[in-house]
Coordinates of C-alpha atoms in Angstrom, one line a residue:
M1 CA 8.4 81.7 85.3
K2 CA 8.3 80.2 82.4
L3 CA 7.6 77.0 85.0
R4 CA 4.9 78.2 86.2
A5 CA 3.4 79.9 82.6
L6 CA 3.6 76.6 81.5
S7 CA 1.9 74.6 84.7
G8 CA -0.2 77.4 84.5
L9 CA -1.7 76.7 81.3
L10 CA -1.9 72.6 81.7
A11 CA -3.8 73.1 84.6
L12 CA -6.0 75.6 82.3
C13 CA -6.7 73.2 79.8
L14 CA -7.6 70.6 82.0
L15 CA -10.0 72.8 83.9
L16 CA -11.5 73.6 80.4
S17 CA -11.6 70.0 79.2
G18 CA -14.0 68.6 81.3
C19 CA -11.2 66.3 83.0
S20 CA -12.6 62.3 83.1
S21 CA -15.4 63.5 80.5
M22 CA -13.4 64.6 77.7
L23 CA -10.7 61.6 78.2
E24 CA -13.9 59.0 77.4
R25 CA -14.7 58.8 74.2
S26 CA -17.7 60.4 74.2
Y27 CA -19.8 62.2 71.4
E28 CA -21.9 64.8 74.0
S29 CA -21.4 67.9 73.5
V30 CA -21.7 70.9 76.1
T31 CA -21.3 74.7 76.1
A32 CA -17.8 75.8 77.1
H33 CA -18.0 76.9 81.0
V34 CA -15.1 78.4 83.3
D35 CA -15.7 77.9 86.8
K36 CA -16.0 81.7 88.5
P37 CA -12.1 82.6 90.6
V38 CA -12.4 83.8 94.6
T39 CA -14.1 87.3 94.3
A40 CA -12.7 89.7 96.7
E41 CA -14.9 91.9 99.3
D42 CA -16.3 93.3 96.3
S43 CA -18.2 91.1 94.4
S44 CA -17.0 92.1 90.9
V45 CA -13.4 92.3 91.9
L46 CA -11.5 89.0 91.0
R47 CA -8.9 88.0 94.1
V48 CA -5.9 85.5 92.9
E49 CA -2.6 84.4 95.0
N50 CA -0.8 82.5 92.2
Y51 CA 0.1 82.5 88.7
Q52 CA -2.3 79.7 88.0
E53 CA -5.1 81.5 89.9
L54 CA -4.1 85.0 87.5
V55 CA -4.4 82.8 83.9
S56 CA -7.7 81.6 85.6
A57 CA -9.1 84.8 86.5
V58 CA -8.0 86.9 83.1
L59 CA -9.6 83.5 81.2
Y60 CA -12.6 84.0 83.0
L61 CA -13.4 87.3 81.7
V62 CA -12.5 86.5 78.3
S63 CA -15.3 82.6 79.2
Q64 CA -17.7 86.2 80.0
G65 CA -17.0 88.8 77.0
Q66 CA -16.3 91.2 79.7
E67 CA -14.5 94.6 78.3
A68 CA -13.3 95.1 81.8
G69 CA -12.6 93.3 84.6
V70 CA -10.7 94.2 88.3
I71 CA -8.1 91.4 89.7
Q72 CA -6.5 91.8 93.2
L73 CA -3.4 89.9 93.6
Y74 CA -2.4 89.0 97.5
D75 CA 0.7 87.9 98.7
Y76 CA 2.2 87.7 95.8
A77 CA 5.9 86.6 95.4
D78 CA 7.0 87.3 92.0
D79 CA 7.2 90.3 89.9
V80 CA 3.2 91.6 89.4
E81 CA 4.2 93.8 86.5
S82 CA 5.9 90.5 84.2
A83 CA 3.3 88.4 85.4
L84 CA 0.7 90.3 84.4
T85 CA 1.9 90.8 80.7
A86 CA 2.8 86.8 81.1
A87 CA -0.9 85.9 81.9
C88 CA -2.4 88.1 79.2
L89 CA -0.4 87.0 76.7
E90 CA -0.7 83.2 77.8
V91 CA -4.9 84.0 77.0
A92 CA -4.8 85.5 74.4
A93 CA -2.2 83.6 72.1
E94 CA -2.0 80.3 73.7
D95 CA -5.1 79.1 74.9
P96 CA -7.7 78.5 72.8
V97 CA -10.9 80.3 73.8
G98 CA -8.6 83.0 74.1
A99 CA -6.5 82.9 71.1
Y100 CA -10.6 82.4 68.9
A101 CA -12.4 85.0 71.1
V102 CA -9.5 88.2 71.6
D103 CA -7.9 90.9 70.1
Y104 CA -5.6 92.4 72.5
I105 CA -5.5 92.5 76.1
K106 CA -4.3 95.9 77.9
H107 CA -3.5 95.6 81.7
E108 CA -2.7 98.3 84.6
C109 CA -1.4 97.6 88.2
T110 CA -1.6 100.0 91.2
R111 CA -0.1 99.1 94.8
V112 CA -2.9 99.2 97.3
V113 CA -1.6 98.8 100.8
S114 CA -1.6 95.0 101.2
Y115 CA -2.3 94.0 97.9
Y116 CA -2.4 94.6 94.0
Q117 CA -4.8 95.9 91.8
A118 CA -4.7 95.1 88.1
S119 CA -7.1 96.7 86.1
I120 CA -8.1 94.3 82.5
A121 CA -9.3 95.9 79.6
I122 CA -10.0 93.5 76.8
R123 CA -10.7 93.8 72.7
Y124 CA -12.9 91.3 71.1
R125 CA -12.4 89.9 67.4
H126 CA -16.3 87.8 68.0
T127 CA -19.2 88.4 70.7
A128 CA -20.0 87.3 74.1
D129 CA -22.8 85.2 72.3
Q130 CA -20.3 83.7 69.9
I131 CA -18.3 82.9 72.8
R132 CA -20.7 81.4 75.1
S133 CA -21.9 79.4 71.9
I134 CA -18.6 77.6 71.8
V135 CA -19.2 73.7 72.0
N136 CA -16.7 70.9 73.5
V137 CA -16.3 68.1 71.5
T138 CA -13.4 65.3 71.5
G139 CA -12.4 63.3 68.4
S140 CA -13.6 63.3 65.0
S141 CA -16.4 61.1 64.9
A142 CA -18.2 63.9 67.9
I143 CA -17.1 66.9 64.8
R144 CA -18.5 65.4 62.7
S145 CA -21.7 64.8 64.2
E146 CA -21.8 68.0 65.7
L147 CA -21.4 69.3 61.4
Q148 CA -24.5 66.7 60.4
E149 CA -26.5 68.9 63.0
A150 CA -25.3 72.5 61.3
L151 CA -25.8 71.1 57.9
T152 CA -29.5 69.7 58.8
S153 CA -30.4 72.9 60.1
F154 CA -28.5 75.2 57.5
S155 CA -26.7 76.8 60.0
G156 CA -24.3 79.3 58.6
E157 CA -21.1 78.9 61.9
V158 CA -19.8 76.2 63.9
V159 CA -17.4 76.7 66.4
L160 CA -15.5 73.8 68.2
R161 CA -13.3 73.5 70.9
V162 CA -12.0 70.1 70.3
A163 CA -9.4 68.3 72.9
Y164 CA -6.5 65.8 71.9
F165 CA -6.8 67.8 68.4
A166 CA -5.0 65.4 65.7
E167 CA -6.9 67.6 62.7
D168 CA -5.4 69.8 60.1
E169 CA -7.4 72.3 58.0
A170 CA -8.0 69.6 55.2
S171 CA -9.4 66.9 57.4
I172 CA -11.9 69.4 58.6
A173 CA -13.0 69.8 55.2
Q174 CA -13.3 66.0 54.6
L175 CA -15.8 66.1 57.9
I176 CA -17.7 68.6 56.7
R177 CA -18.1 66.6 53.3
Q178 CA -18.5 63.4 55.1
A179 CA -21.2 65.4 57.0
Y180 CA -22.8 66.6 54.2
Y181 CA -23.5 62.8 52.8
D182 CA -24.8 61.8 56.0
T183 CA -27.3 63.7 55.9
P184 CA -28.7 63.3 52.7
V185 CA -32.3 65.6 53.7
A186 CA -30.6 68.4 53.8
A187 CA -28.2 67.7 51.2
L188 CA -29.2 70.7 48.9
G189 CA -25.9 71.5 47.8
M190 CA -22.4 71.8 48.8
P191 CA -21.7 74.5 51.0
Q192 CA -18.6 76.6 50.5
A193 CA -16.8 76.3 54.2
G194 CA -14.2 78.5 55.7
I195 CA -11.6 77.2 58.6
T196 CA -9.9 78.7 60.7
L197 CA -7.9 77.1 63.8
Y198 CA -7.1 79.0 67.2
P199 CA -4.2 78.7 68.0
D200 CA -2.0 77.8 65.0
H201 CA -1.0 74.9 67.0
G202 CA -1.3 72.4 69.8
S203 CA -3.5 69.6 71.4
Q204 CA -6.4 71.6 72.5
R205 CA -7.8 74.3 69.7
V206 CA -10.9 76.0 68.3
V207 CA -12.3 75.6 65.3
E208 CA -14.6 78.1 63.6
I209 CA -16.3 77.0 60.5
T210 CA -18.2 78.8 58.4
L211 CA -21.3 77.5 56.1
T212 CA -22.4 79.7 52.9
Y213 CA -25.2 77.7 51.1
P214 CA -26.3 77.5 47.3
E215 CA -29.5 79.0 48.7
A216 CA -31.4 81.0 51.3
A217 CA -32.2 79.0 54.6
D218 CA -35.6 79.2 54.1
E219 CA -35.9 78.4 51.0
L220 CA -33.8 75.2 51.8
W221 CA -36.2 74.6 55.0
G222 CA -39.2 74.8 52.2
K223 CA -37.0 72.2 50.0
S224 CA -36.2 69.7 52.9
E225 CA -39.8 69.5 54.1
R226 CA -41.2 68.7 51.0
L227 CA -38.4 66.5 50.4
A228 CA -38.5 64.6 53.8
A229 CA -42.6 64.1 53.1
Q230 CA -41.8 62.5 49.9
A231 CA -39.4 60.1 51.1
G232 CA -41.9 59.1 53.4
A233 CA -44.3 58.4 51.2
I234 CA -42.1 56.6 49.2
S235 CA -40.4 54.9 51.7
G236 CA -43.7 53.0 53.7
S237 CA -43.1 50.0 51.2
L238 CA -40.0 49.2 52.7
R239 CA -41.2 49.1 56.4
G240 CA -41.2 45.9 57.9
L241 CA -38.7 44.2 56.0
D242 CA -35.4 42.9 56.9
P243 CA -32.4 45.1 55.9
R244 CA -31.2 42.8 52.5
A245 CA -35.1 42.6 51.6
A246 CA -35.3 46.8 52.2
A247 CA -32.1 47.8 50.6
L248 CA -32.9 45.8 47.4
R249 CA -36.6 47.1 47.4
A250 CA -36.1 50.5 48.3
A251 CA -33.6 50.6 44.6
S252 CA -36.9 49.4 42.9
E253 CA -38.6 52.1 44.7
L254 CA -35.7 54.7 43.4
R255 CA -35.6 53.6 39.7
S256 CA -39.6 54.2 39.4
Y257 CA -39.7 57.4 41.0
A258 CA -36.2 58.6 38.9
A259 CA -34.4 58.6 36.2
Y260 CA -30.3 58.8 35.4
A261 CA -29.2 61.9 33.7
A262 CA -26.0 62.7 33.7
G263 CA -25.4 66.0 34.3
G264 CA -28.6 66.2 35.8
G265 CA -29.3 67.7 39.4
N266 CA -26.9 66.3 42.7
T267 CA -29.1 66.2 45.2
A268 CA -32.4 63.8 46.6
Y269 CA -34.5 66.7 46.1
A270 CA -33.5 66.8 42.5
A271 CA -34.0 62.7 42.3
L272 CA -37.8 62.9 44.2
V273 CA -39.2 65.5 43.5
D274 CA -37.9 66.7 40.2
G275 CA -37.6 63.0 39.1
S276 CA -33.8 62.5 37.6
A277 CA -30.8 63.6 38.9
D278 CA -27.4 62.4 38.4
A279 CA -25.0 59.7 40.2
E280 CA -24.2 61.8 42.9
G281 CA -28.4 62.6 43.7
L282 CA -29.0 59.2 43.2
A283 CA -27.0 57.6 46.1
L284 CA -28.5 60.4 48.4
A285 CA -31.8 59.8 47.6
Y286 CA -31.3 55.9 47.9
A287 CA -29.4 56.8 51.1
L288 CA -32.3 59.0 52.3
L289 CA -35.2 55.5 51.6
C290 CA -32.6 53.5 53.7
Q291 CA -32.7 56.1 56.6
Q292 CA -36.2 56.0 56.8
V293 CA -36.8 52.8 57.7
G294 CA -33.6 52.2 59.8
T295 CA -31.3 50.5 57.0
A296 CA -27.8 51.4 57.7
C297 CA -26.3 52.8 54.4
E298 CA -23.8 55.2 53.5
V299 CA -23.1 57.1 50.2
V300 CA -19.3 55.8 48.6
E301 CA -17.3 58.8 46.5
G302 CA -14.8 57.4 44.0
T303 CA -14.2 56.3 40.5
H304 CA -16.0 54.6 38.1
L305 CA -14.0 53.4 34.9
G306 CA -12.1 56.9 35.9
Q307 CA -14.7 58.8 36.0
S308 CA -15.8 60.7 39.4
W309 CA -18.7 58.7 40.3
F310 CA -20.9 57.6 43.4
W311 CA -22.5 54.8 44.6
N312 CA -23.7 53.3 48.0
A313 CA -22.6 51.0 50.8
V314 CA -25.5 49.1 53.1
Q315 CA -25.2 46.9 55.8
V316 CA -27.6 43.8 55.5
D317 CA -29.0 41.4 57.8
S318 CA -25.7 38.9 57.9
G319 CA -23.6 42.4 59.2
E320 CA -21.9 42.6 55.6
R321 CA -21.3 45.6 53.9
L322 CA -22.4 45.2 50.2
Y323 CA -22.6 48.3 47.1
L324 CA -25.4 49.0 45.1
D325 CA -25.0 51.6 42.1
A326 CA -28.5 53.2 41.9
A327 CA -27.4 55.0 38.6
L328 CA -26.2 52.6 36.2
G329 CA -26.0 49.4 38.7
D330 CA -28.7 46.2 37.6
G331 CA -30.4 47.5 41.3
L332 CA -28.8 44.2 43.1
L333 CA -26.1 44.4 46.2
H334 CA -22.9 43.3 45.4
T335 CA -19.2 42.4 47.2
A336 CA -16.2 44.8 47.4
E337 CA -14.6 42.5 45.0
E338 CA -17.6 42.5 42.5
L339 CA -17.4 46.3 42.5
A340 CA -13.9 46.9 42.2
A341 CA -13.9 44.3 39.1
A342 CA -16.6 46.1 37.5
G343 CA -14.2 48.9 37.7
Y344 CA -14.8 51.1 40.5
Q345 CA -12.3 52.2 42.5
W346 CA -13.0 54.6 46.0
A347 CA -10.8 54.5 49.4
D348 CA -11.5 50.9 51.1
A349 CA -11.9 49.0 47.6
P350 CA -9.8 45.5 47.8
A351 CA -6.3 45.8 46.9
G352 CA -5.1 43.9 43.2

């Protein structure tokens, strides 16, 4: 029975993972889907003949958010009651979608001449819409991309089914932080994040992320639109320049619109709309101006002379990665070695 349970679970994992598409390093995502098992004469009844099909049938009911269902077991060689108990437990505790969606599953079984008929009752901890909206992703880059989309729209919830899961809650929290700095036009205050993993082990997991923002969504939308318009107007003089020239001009334009203020606002909105910001806000504003004209730019978080600090990394025309501090810097691009020698420390800083 254990071997059949494991084989059933493996088959389901392959089925739900999208097989070959999930083995590729793709950043596309699709909504979760489970094929409907074979039906009996009554289209509302599912028909199965082995343990793998039984697990698939129970999981199908869950994927559809159904609170009740009927499964008919034909030519079933093993103990039916034991198989039903094992299948319901496997779906509710081991399958990622089941662990996320299901509170508990109950079953009753009766013998009907040539087959067994099982009545399944399911109680959920999440709604049918939430279950159907689960997004399948593979790898941390795809997770980060989905988080960027959620942060840009100020969504309060992201639910991902992650294949080949290699993260933990701390790494997911870091991806949220990275996604926030990747989207400066919507980075209007770091949201508080709640992270829950279903189940608590395994190579495939459902990651439920709740995001609580410092302001109401409509207020954030309004600020984001004003910020985008202001950044678009400021970046007009950068268009048509090569990446190095655009990076330098962006620093000059930013300095003319925003002043550094220790303890000031920490968003691009504070810098470009209100006119002053701290190092974090200026770094976000600089990244946004560069993004406006397609110059690759990232916000870098680290320390300067032992103090928490933010600056930017820019990819210039030569392909070289250079750095600029929009708050206290000289408005020039510097190498990693030059920055480290000036007392900056960060994750990718050159050694010694």
